Amino acid sequence: MVTFPNAKINIGLYITEKRADGFHNLESCFYPVGWCDILEILPAETLSFRSTGLDIPGNPESNLCLKAYHLLKQDFDIPPVSIHLHKVVPIGAGMGGGSADCAFTIKTLNELFALHLSVEQMENYARKLGSDCAFFIQNRPQYCFGKGDEFANIAVDLLGKYIVLVNPNIHISTAEAYSGVKPQKSNIDLQEVLQKPVNEWKDLVKNDFEKHLLPKYPIIENIKNQLYEIGAAYASMTGSGSTVFGIFNEEIETKTHFEKYSIWQGKLN
């Protein structure tokens, strides 16, 4: 079975408080986008995992796809599988690529072996593997809070808009991103503000990580400014960086502006 785990963007990201368990509470709108990995899972005689495409740092045995398999294996007598992940979404880029791979592994195993797990059950498994993994089970625009693993419906309409994602090939770890942020309550109601037209978001909707990461990585700020210069209605760093996205009212040629970087663009659903 072949699936296409997709990335997400954060429209607004507010780090509101440090939790007793060491994590942080946040508020954000998670929005799925079409930049995808390729995941193939097949029944096999022995369990195996391999990856191609972009290099994935660390021990392959600790990959989230394998962790998802072992998590389900604890509760279900599922047979061994062969997992092949072709990595396309940049790593450490603030787009949740690894989290999507994990969630899609859970959904694929559920379908492949007819486990009959509900959405809620799959989300609960995903929560054990990472803060934003559960989002990719439903994989639709959501207002996210708590650690990023609690959801509510949000009225944000980007149908027909175009998005450009630019990654300057910089890896920013979650630890680095959070080390410079000072948690504080948001001064806006994100759910309410995102009902406004996109071109009104610029001075209202912020990513708290930008305050200390943009001065440290001027290239990220340059990309954001360039996106506005070529007509973006709204531009922001996503997640903990380093990817920057721009939302446009119409399709636009961007390769001449960002030819040095990894780039994806497409129409939003």
PDB file of C-alpha atoms in Angstrom:
ATOM      1  CA  MET A   1       0.000   0.000   0.000  1.00  0.00           C
ATOM      2  CA  VAL A   2       1.403   3.378  -1.040  1.00  0.00           C
ATOM      3  CA  THR A   3       0.431   6.666   0.625  1.00  0.00           C
ATOM      4  CA  PHE A   4       1.696  10.226   0.431  1.00  0.00           C
ATOM      5  CA  PRO A   5       2.289  11.793   3.876  1.00  0.00           C
ATOM      6  CA  ASN A   6       1.942  15.528   3.407  1.00  0.00           C
ATOM      7  CA  ALA A   7       3.414  18.507   5.230  1.00  0.00           C
ATOM      8  CA  LYS A   8       1.568  21.215   7.144  1.00  0.00           C
ATOM      9  CA  ILE A   9       2.034  24.900   7.840  1.00  0.00           C
ATOM     10  CA  ASN A  10       1.373  26.896  10.993  1.00  0.00           C
ATOM     11  CA  ILE A  11      -0.761  29.959  10.428  1.00  0.00           C
ATOM     12  CA  GLY A  12       0.068  31.830  13.590  1.00  0.00           C
ATOM     13  CA  LEU A  13       2.053  30.162  16.358  1.00  0.00           C
ATOM     14  CA  TYR A  14       1.946  31.369  19.943  1.00  0.00           C
ATOM     15  CA  ILE A  15       3.931  29.695  22.716  1.00  0.00           C
ATOM     16  CA  THR A  16       1.722  30.440  25.688  1.00  0.00           C
ATOM     17  CA  GLU A  17       3.308  28.677  28.676  1.00  0.00           C
ATOM     18  CA  LYS A  18       5.873  26.146  29.874  1.00  0.00           C
ATOM     19  CA  ARG A  19       4.266  22.967  31.158  1.00  0.00           C
ATOM     20  CA  ALA A  20       5.234  20.995  34.250  1.00  0.00           C
ATOM     21  CA  ASP A  21       6.142  18.032  32.006  1.00  0.00           C
ATOM     22  CA  GLY A  22       8.771  20.094  30.152  1.00  0.00           C
ATOM     23  CA  PHE A  23       6.683  20.674  27.043  1.00  0.00           C
ATOM     24  CA  HIS A  24       5.062  23.950  26.030  1.00  0.00           C
ATOM     25  CA  ASN A  25       1.451  24.871  25.445  1.00  0.00           C
ATOM     26  CA  LEU A  26       0.761  26.603  22.184  1.00  0.00           C
ATOM     27  CA  GLU A  27      -1.962  28.035  19.987  1.00  0.00           C
ATOM     28  CA  SER A  28      -1.851  27.705  16.219  1.00  0.00           C
ATOM     29  CA  CYS A  29      -3.783  26.874  13.089  1.00  0.00           C
ATOM     30  CA  PHE A  30      -2.368  23.756  11.441  1.00  0.00           C
ATOM     31  CA  TYR A  31      -3.122  23.646   7.724  1.00  0.00           C
ATOM     32  CA  PRO A  32      -2.200  20.697   5.436  1.00  0.00           C
ATOM     33  CA  VAL A  33      -0.240  21.395   2.249  1.00  0.00           C
ATOM     34  CA  GLY A  34       0.698  19.237  -0.714  1.00  0.00           C
ATOM     35  CA  TRP A  35       4.460  18.814  -0.242  1.00  0.00           C
ATOM     36  CA  CYS A  36       4.601  15.032   0.286  1.00  0.00           C
ATOM     37  CA  ASP A  37       6.805  12.086   1.137  1.00  0.00           C
ATOM     38  CA  ILE A  38       6.081   8.643  -0.339  1.00  0.00           C
ATOM     39  CA  LEU A  39       5.393   5.754   2.054  1.00  0.00           C
ATOM     40  CA  GLU A  40       5.059   2.126   0.993  1.00  0.00           C
ATOM     41  CA  ILE A  41       4.084  -0.584   3.493  1.00  0.00           C
ATOM     42  CA  LEU A  42       3.799  -4.226   2.447  1.00  0.00           C
ATOM     43  CA  PRO A  43       3.312  -7.472   4.398  1.00  0.00           C
ATOM     44  CA  ALA A  44       6.648  -9.292   4.672  1.00  0.00           C
ATOM     45  CA  GLU A  45       8.346 -12.269   6.299  1.00  0.00           C
ATOM     46  CA  THR A  46      10.504 -10.033   8.492  1.00  0.00           C
ATOM     47  CA  LEU A  47      10.144  -6.460   9.692  1.00  0.00           C
ATOM     48  CA  SER A  48      12.305  -4.018   7.747  1.00  0.00           C
ATOM     49  CA  PHE A  49      12.644  -0.292   7.167  1.00  0.00           C
ATOM     50  CA  ARG A  50      14.579   1.582   4.532  1.00  0.00           C
ATOM     51  CA  SER A  51      14.608   5.164   3.365  1.00  0.00           C
ATOM     52  CA  THR A  52      15.599   6.856   0.139  1.00  0.00           C
ATOM     53  CA  GLY A  53      15.524  10.463  -0.994  1.00  0.00           C
ATOM     54  CA  LEU A  54      16.667  13.033   1.552  1.00  0.00           C
ATOM     55  CA  ASP A  55      19.011  11.705   4.207  1.00  0.00           C
ATOM     56  CA  ILE A  56      17.326  11.139   7.575  1.00  0.00           C
ATOM     57  CA  PRO A  57      19.714  11.746  10.497  1.00  0.00           C
ATOM     58  CA  GLY A  58      19.943   9.267  13.339  1.00  0.00           C
ATOM     59  CA  ASN A  59      19.519   5.526  13.711  1.00  0.00           C
ATOM     60  CA  PRO A  60      16.975   4.093  11.227  1.00  0.00           C
ATOM     61  CA  GLU A  61      15.760   1.786  14.021  1.00  0.00           C
ATOM     62  CA  SER A  62      14.417   4.840  15.870  1.00  0.00           C
ATOM     63  CA  ASN A  63      12.454   6.168  12.889  1.00  0.00           C
ATOM     64  CA  LEU A  64       8.905   7.194  13.761  1.00  0.00           C
ATOM     65  CA  CYS A  65       7.452   4.817  11.178  1.00  0.00           C
ATOM     66  CA  LEU A  66       8.986   1.850  12.990  1.00  0.00           C
ATOM     67  CA  LYS A  67       7.934   3.277  16.350  1.00  0.00           C
ATOM     68  CA  ALA A  68       4.360   3.483  15.069  1.00  0.00           C
ATOM     69  CA  TYR A  69       4.495  -0.170  13.974  1.00  0.00           C
ATOM     70  CA  HIS A  70       5.844  -1.332  17.358  1.00  0.00           C
ATOM     71  CA  LEU A  71       3.207   0.730  19.178  1.00  0.00           C
ATOM     72  CA  LEU A  72       0.365  -1.009  17.338  1.00  0.00           C
ATOM     73  CA  LYS A  73       2.121  -4.370  17.610  1.00  0.00           C
ATOM     74  CA  GLN A  74       1.815  -4.111  21.402  1.00  0.00           C
ATOM     75  CA  ASP A  75      -1.977  -4.260  21.132  1.00  0.00           C
ATOM     76  CA  PHE A  76      -2.588  -6.163  17.877  1.00  0.00           C
ATOM     77  CA  ASP A  77      -1.139  -9.340  16.445  1.00  0.00           C
ATOM     78  CA  ILE A  78      -0.066  -7.721  13.186  1.00  0.00           C
ATOM     79  CA  PRO A  79       2.458  -9.531  10.968  1.00  0.00           C
ATOM     80  CA  PRO A  80       5.856  -8.124   9.952  1.00  0.00           C
ATOM     81  CA  VAL A  81       5.929  -5.471   7.235  1.00  0.00           C
ATOM     82  CA  SER A  82       8.402  -3.932   4.844  1.00  0.00           C
ATOM     83  CA  ILE A  83       8.409  -0.127   5.171  1.00  0.00           C
ATOM     84  CA  HIS A  84       9.963   2.033   2.452  1.00  0.00           C
ATOM     85  CA  LEU A  85       9.970   5.784   3.050  1.00  0.00           C
ATOM     86  CA  HIS A  86      11.045   8.056   0.209  1.00  0.00           C
ATOM     87  CA  LYS A  87      11.832  11.327   1.968  1.00  0.00           C
ATOM     88  CA  VAL A  88      10.959  14.494   0.040  1.00  0.00           C
ATOM     89  CA  VAL A  89       9.789  16.978   2.700  1.00  0.00           C
ATOM     90  CA  PRO A  90      12.847  18.746   4.197  1.00  0.00           C
ATOM     91  CA  ILE A  91      13.824  17.744   7.725  1.00  0.00           C
ATOM     92  CA  GLY A  92      13.948  20.246  10.605  1.00  0.00           C
ATOM     93  CA  ALA A  93      11.929  22.600   8.449  1.00  0.00           C
ATOM     94  CA  GLY A  94       8.863  23.281  10.616  1.00  0.00           C
ATOM     95  CA  MET A  95       6.472  21.343   8.384  1.00  0.00           C
ATOM     96  CA  GLY A  96       5.857  18.211  10.449  1.00  0.00           C
ATOM     97  CA  GLY A  97       7.174  15.804   7.826  1.00  0.00           C
ATOM     98  CA  GLY A  98       8.268  13.118  10.297  1.00  0.00           C
ATOM     99  CA  SER A  99       5.021  13.459  12.224  1.00  0.00           C
ATOM    100  CA  ALA A 100       3.046  12.937   9.032  1.00  0.00           C
ATOM    101  CA  ASP A 101       5.074   9.800   8.206  1.00  0.00           C
ATOM    102  CA  CYS A 102       4.250   8.421  11.647  1.00  0.00           C
ATOM    103  CA  ALA A 103       0.528   9.197  11.413  1.00  0.00           C
ATOM    104  CA  PHE A 104       0.232   7.790   7.910  1.00  0.00           C
ATOM    105  CA  THR A 105       1.946   4.600   9.104  1.00  0.00           C
ATOM    106  CA  ILE A 106      -0.762   4.213  11.754  1.00  0.00           C
ATOM    107  CA  LYS A 107      -3.535   4.865   9.216  1.00  0.00           C
ATOM    108  CA  THR A 108      -1.999   2.490   6.673  1.00  0.00           C
ATOM    109  CA  LEU A 109      -1.533  -0.344   9.167  1.00  0.00           C
ATOM    110  CA  ASN A 110      -5.099   0.171  10.352  1.00  0.00           C
ATOM    111  CA  GLU A 111      -6.378  -0.236   6.802  1.00  0.00           C
ATOM    112  CA  LEU A 112      -3.950  -2.922   5.701  1.00  0.00           C
ATOM    113  CA  PHE A 113      -4.783  -5.246   8.590  1.00  0.00           C
ATOM    114  CA  ALA A 114      -8.419  -4.180   9.175  1.00  0.00           C
ATOM    115  CA  LEU A 115      -7.804  -3.133  12.774  1.00  0.00           C
ATOM    116  CA  HIS A 116     -11.016  -1.074  12.778  1.00  0.00           C
ATOM    117  CA  LEU A 117      -9.481   1.716  14.836  1.00  0.00           C
ATOM    118  CA  SER A 118     -11.557   4.873  15.175  1.00  0.00           C
ATOM    119  CA  VAL A 119     -10.159   8.315  14.405  1.00  0.00           C
ATOM    120  CA  GLU A 120      -9.955   8.985  18.145  1.00  0.00           C
ATOM    121  CA  GLN A 121      -8.055   5.754  18.772  1.00  0.00           C
ATOM    122  CA  MET A 122      -5.570   6.491  15.988  1.00  0.00           C
ATOM    123  CA  GLU A 123      -5.059  10.016  17.336  1.00  0.00           C
ATOM    124  CA  ASN A 124      -4.347   8.624  20.792  1.00  0.00           C
ATOM    125  CA  TYR A 125      -1.689   6.287  19.389  1.00  0.00           C
ATOM    126  CA  ALA A 126      -0.169   9.174  17.428  1.00  0.00           C
ATOM    127  CA  ARG A 127      -0.043  11.411  20.518  1.00  0.00           C
ATOM    128  CA  LYS A 128       2.342   8.936  22.122  1.00  0.00           C
ATOM    129  CA  LEU A 129       4.861   9.505  19.315  1.00  0.00           C
ATOM    130  CA  GLY A 130       5.001  13.280  19.029  1.00  0.00           C
ATOM    131  CA  SER A 131       3.160  16.497  19.781  1.00  0.00           C
ATOM    132  CA  ASP A 132       1.828  17.188  16.286  1.00  0.00           C
ATOM    133  CA  CYS A 133       1.551  13.599  15.016  1.00  0.00           C
ATOM    134  CA  ALA A 134      -2.145  13.338  15.882  1.00  0.00           C
ATOM    135  CA  PHE A 135      -3.013  16.248  13.586  1.00  0.00           C
ATOM    136  CA  PHE A 136      -2.228  14.169  10.503  1.00  0.00           C
ATOM    137  CA  ILE A 137      -4.825  11.511  11.340  1.00  0.00           C
ATOM    138  CA  GLN A 138      -7.699  13.777  10.267  1.00  0.00           C
ATOM    139  CA  ASN A 139      -5.322  15.899   8.192  1.00  0.00           C
ATOM    140  CA  ARG A 140      -7.560  18.944   7.826  1.00  0.00           C
ATOM    141  CA  PRO A 141      -7.310  22.576   8.972  1.00  0.00           C
ATOM    142  CA  GLN A 142      -7.600  22.727  12.756  1.00  0.00           C
ATOM    143  CA  TYR A 143      -7.156  25.159  15.605  1.00  0.00           C
ATOM    144  CA  CYS A 144      -4.512  23.405  17.705  1.00  0.00           C
ATOM    145  CA  PHE A 145      -3.744  23.949  21.372  1.00  0.00           C
ATOM    146  CA  GLY A 146      -2.257  22.131  24.338  1.00  0.00           C
ATOM    147  CA  LYS A 147       1.031  20.623  23.135  1.00  0.00           C
ATOM    148  CA  GLY A 148      -0.313  20.891  19.599  1.00  0.00           C
ATOM    149  CA  ASP A 149      -2.223  17.645  20.015  1.00  0.00           C
ATOM    150  CA  GLU A 150      -5.651  19.019  20.959  1.00  0.00           C
ATOM    151  CA  PHE A 151      -7.949  20.293  18.235  1.00  0.00           C
ATOM    152  CA  ALA A 152     -10.998  22.391  17.534  1.00  0.00           C
ATOM    153  CA  ASN A 153     -12.706  23.387  14.291  1.00  0.00           C
ATOM    154  CA  ILE A 154     -11.604  26.682  12.800  1.00  0.00           C
ATOM    155  CA  ALA A 155     -13.160  28.831  10.099  1.00  0.00           C
ATOM    156  CA  VAL A 156     -10.286  29.618   7.753  1.00  0.00           C
ATOM    157  CA  ASP A 157     -11.022  29.746   4.037  1.00  0.00           C
ATOM    158  CA  LEU A 158      -8.034  29.489   1.696  1.00  0.00           C
ATOM    159  CA  LEU A 159      -9.873  27.676  -1.088  1.00  0.00           C
ATOM    160  CA  GLY A 160      -8.431  28.708  -4.439  1.00  0.00           C
ATOM    161  CA  LYS A 161      -5.418  30.509  -2.937  1.00  0.00           C
ATOM    162  CA  TYR A 162      -1.902  29.568  -3.974  1.00  0.00           C
ATOM    163  CA  ILE A 163       0.945  28.788  -1.604  1.00  0.00           C
ATOM    164  CA  VAL A 164       4.694  28.948  -2.069  1.00  0.00           C
ATOM    165  CA  LEU A 165       6.933  27.123   0.423  1.00  0.00           C
ATOM    166  CA  VAL A 166      10.622  28.035   0.483  1.00  0.00           C
ATOM    167  CA  ASN A 167      13.153  26.091   2.533  1.00  0.00           C
ATOM    168  CA  PRO A 168      16.677  27.576   2.675  1.00  0.00           C
ATOM    169  CA  ASN A 169      18.164  24.156   3.478  1.00  0.00           C
ATOM    170  CA  ILE A 170      18.795  25.082   7.113  1.00  0.00           C
ATOM    171  CA  HIS A 171      18.001  22.569   9.856  1.00  0.00           C
ATOM    172  CA  ILE A 172      16.655  24.154  13.050  1.00  0.00           C
ATOM    173  CA  SER A 173      16.156  21.705  15.887  1.00  0.00           C
ATOM    174  CA  THR A 174      13.146  21.964  18.159  1.00  0.00           C
ATOM    175  CA  ALA A 175      15.484  22.430  21.136  1.00  0.00           C
ATOM    176  CA  GLU A 176      17.228  25.367  19.445  1.00  0.00           C
ATOM    177  CA  ALA A 177      13.936  27.003  18.542  1.00  0.00           C
ATOM    178  CA  TYR A 178      12.438  26.730  22.028  1.00  0.00           C
ATOM    179  CA  SER A 179      15.640  27.819  23.790  1.00  0.00           C
ATOM    180  CA  GLY A 180      15.092  31.424  22.726  1.00  0.00           C
ATOM    181  CA  VAL A 181      11.359  31.777  23.176  1.00  0.00           C
ATOM    182  CA  LYS A 182       9.654  33.430  26.149  1.00  0.00           C
ATOM    183  CA  PRO A 183       6.170  31.949  26.679  1.00  0.00           C
ATOM    184  CA  GLN A 184       3.358  34.456  27.027  1.00  0.00           C
ATOM    185  CA  LYS A 185      -0.370  34.591  26.402  1.00  0.00           C
ATOM    186  CA  SER A 186      -1.414  35.613  22.907  1.00  0.00           C
ATOM    187  CA  ASN A 187      -2.917  39.075  22.579  1.00  0.00           C
ATOM    188  CA  ILE A 188      -5.331  38.000  19.835  1.00  0.00           C
ATOM    189  CA  ASP A 189      -8.102  35.462  19.360  1.00  0.00           C
ATOM    190  CA  LEU A 190      -6.550  33.455  16.533  1.00  0.00           C
ATOM    191  CA  GLN A 191      -9.796  31.696  15.621  1.00  0.00           C
ATOM    192  CA  GLU A 192     -11.493  35.051  15.231  1.00  0.00           C
ATOM    193  CA  VAL A 193      -8.659  36.815  13.381  1.00  0.00           C
ATOM    194  CA  LEU A 194      -8.307  34.048  10.791  1.00  0.00           C
ATOM    195  CA  GLN A 195     -11.864  34.726   9.667  1.00  0.00           C
ATOM    196  CA  LYS A 196     -10.634  38.066   8.309  1.00  0.00           C
ATOM    197  CA  PRO A 197      -9.359  38.386   4.691  1.00  0.00           C
ATOM    198  CA  VAL A 198      -5.834  37.001   4.241  1.00  0.00           C
ATOM    199  CA  ASN A 199      -4.366  40.391   3.352  1.00  0.00           C
ATOM    200  CA  GLU A 200      -5.319  41.635   6.844  1.00  0.00           C
ATOM    201  CA  TRP A 201      -3.280  38.954   8.613  1.00  0.00           C
ATOM    202  CA  LYS A 202       0.141  40.579   8.064  1.00  0.00           C
ATOM    203  CA  ASP A 203       0.113  42.827  11.132  1.00  0.00           C
ATOM    204  CA  LEU A 204      -2.033  40.550  13.283  1.00  0.00           C
ATOM    205  CA  VAL A 205      -0.927  36.913  12.930  1.00  0.00           C
ATOM    206  CA  LYS A 206       2.544  36.137  14.278  1.00  0.00           C
ATOM    207  CA  ASN A 207       4.901  33.206  14.784  1.00  0.00           C
ATOM    208  CA  ASP A 208       6.596  33.596  18.187  1.00  0.00           C
ATOM    209  CA  PHE A 209       9.743  31.818  16.982  1.00  0.00           C
ATOM    210  CA  GLU A 210      10.451  34.534  14.421  1.00  0.00           C
ATOM    211  CA  LYS A 211      11.435  37.083  17.075  1.00  0.00           C
ATOM    212  CA  HIS A 212      14.707  35.315  17.907  1.00  0.00           C
ATOM    213  CA  LEU A 213      15.284  33.071  14.895  1.00  0.00           C
ATOM    214  CA  LEU A 214      15.071  35.744  12.181  1.00  0.00           C
ATOM    215  CA  PRO A 215      17.955  37.800  13.642  1.00  0.00           C
ATOM    216  CA  LYS A 216      19.978  34.589  13.999  1.00  0.00           C
ATOM    217  CA  TYR A 217      19.201  33.439  10.442  1.00  0.00           C
ATOM    218  CA  PRO A 218      18.842  36.588   8.270  1.00  0.00           C
ATOM    219  CA  ILE A 219      18.279  34.416   5.203  1.00  0.00           C
ATOM    220  CA  ILE A 220      14.868  33.426   6.599  1.00  0.00           C
ATOM    221  CA  GLU A 221      13.834  37.043   7.000  1.00  0.00           C
ATOM    222  CA  ASN A 222      15.116  37.794   3.480  1.00  0.00           C
ATOM    223  CA  ILE A 223      12.914  35.051   2.042  1.00  0.00           C
ATOM    224  CA  LYS A 224       9.891  36.347   3.945  1.00  0.00           C
ATOM    225  CA  ASN A 225      10.502  39.875   2.629  1.00  0.00           C
ATOM    226  CA  GLN A 226      10.964  38.570  -0.918  1.00  0.00           C
ATOM    227  CA  LEU A 227       7.635  36.747  -0.757  1.00  0.00           C
ATOM    228  CA  TYR A 228       5.920  40.003   0.152  1.00  0.00           C
ATOM    229  CA  GLU A 229       7.805  41.839  -2.598  1.00  0.00           C
ATOM    230  CA  ILE A 230       6.486  39.461  -5.266  1.00  0.00           C
ATOM    231  CA  GLY A 231       2.913  39.812  -4.095  1.00  0.00           C
ATOM    232  CA  ALA A 232       2.179  37.516  -1.149  1.00  0.00           C
ATOM    233  CA  ALA A 233      -0.977  38.445   0.739  1.00  0.00           C
ATOM    234  CA  TYR A 234       0.575  36.873   3.838  1.00  0.00           C
ATOM    235  CA  ALA A 235       3.988  35.363   4.581  1.00  0.00           C
ATOM    236  CA  SER A 236       5.428  33.710   7.680  1.00  0.00           C
ATOM    237  CA  MET A 237       7.918  31.197   8.946  1.00  0.00           C
ATOM    238  CA  THR A 238       6.151  27.925   9.701  1.00  0.00           C
ATOM    239  CA  GLY A 239       6.564  25.949  12.891  1.00  0.00           C
ATOM    240  CA  SER A 240       9.988  26.288  14.461  1.00  0.00           C
ATOM    241  CA  GLY A 241      11.511  27.002  11.038  1.00  0.00           C
ATOM    242  CA  SER A 242      13.270  27.176   8.718  1.00  0.00           C
ATOM    243  CA  THR A 243      10.624  27.011   5.960  1.00  0.00           C
ATOM    244  CA  VAL A 244       8.814  30.208   5.008  1.00  0.00           C
ATOM    245  CA  PHE A 245       5.481  30.233   3.206  1.00  0.00           C
ATOM    246  CA  GLY A 246       3.653  32.852   1.217  1.00  0.00           C
ATOM    247  CA  ILE A 247      -0.060  32.815   0.391  1.00  0.00           C
ATOM    248  CA  PHE A 248      -0.976  34.378  -2.949  1.00  0.00           C
ATOM    249  CA  ASN A 249      -4.265  35.246  -4.591  1.00  0.00           C
ATOM    250  CA  GLU A 250      -3.057  33.864  -7.921  1.00  0.00           C
ATOM    251  CA  GLU A 251      -0.394  31.540  -9.269  1.00  0.00           C
ATOM    252  CA  ILE A 252       3.035  33.132  -9.526  1.00  0.00           C
ATOM    253  CA  GLU A 253       6.447  32.273 -11.000  1.00  0.00           C
ATOM    254  CA  THR A 254       8.962  31.951  -8.178  1.00  0.00           C
ATOM    255  CA  LYS A 255      11.870  29.781  -9.328  1.00  0.00           C
ATOM    256  CA  THR A 256      13.905  32.745 -10.534  1.00  0.00           C
ATOM    257  CA  HIS A 257      13.626  34.273  -7.056  1.00  0.00           C
ATOM    258  CA  PHE A 258      14.429  31.189  -5.002  1.00  0.00           C
ATOM    259  CA  GLU A 259      16.450  28.942  -7.322  1.00  0.00           C
ATOM    260  CA  LYS A 260      19.073  28.225  -4.620  1.00  0.00           C
ATOM    261  CA  TYR A 261      16.535  26.756  -2.215  1.00  0.00           C
ATOM    262  CA  SER A 262      14.109  23.866  -1.906  1.00  0.00           C
ATOM    263  CA  ILE A 263      10.728  25.086  -3.071  1.00  0.00           C
ATOM    264  CA  TRP A 264       7.197  23.771  -3.482  1.00  0.00           C
ATOM    265  CA  GLN A 265       4.125  25.574  -4.692  1.00  0.00           C
ATOM    266  CA  GLY A 266       0.528  24.619  -5.367  1.00  0.00           C
ATOM    267  CA  LYS A 267      -3.126  25.422  -4.943  1.00  0.00           C
ATOM    268  CA  LEU A 268      -4.725  25.199  -1.516  1.00  0.00           C
ATOM    269  CA  ASN A 269      -7.843  23.125  -0.915  1.00  0.00           C
TER     270      ASN A 269
END
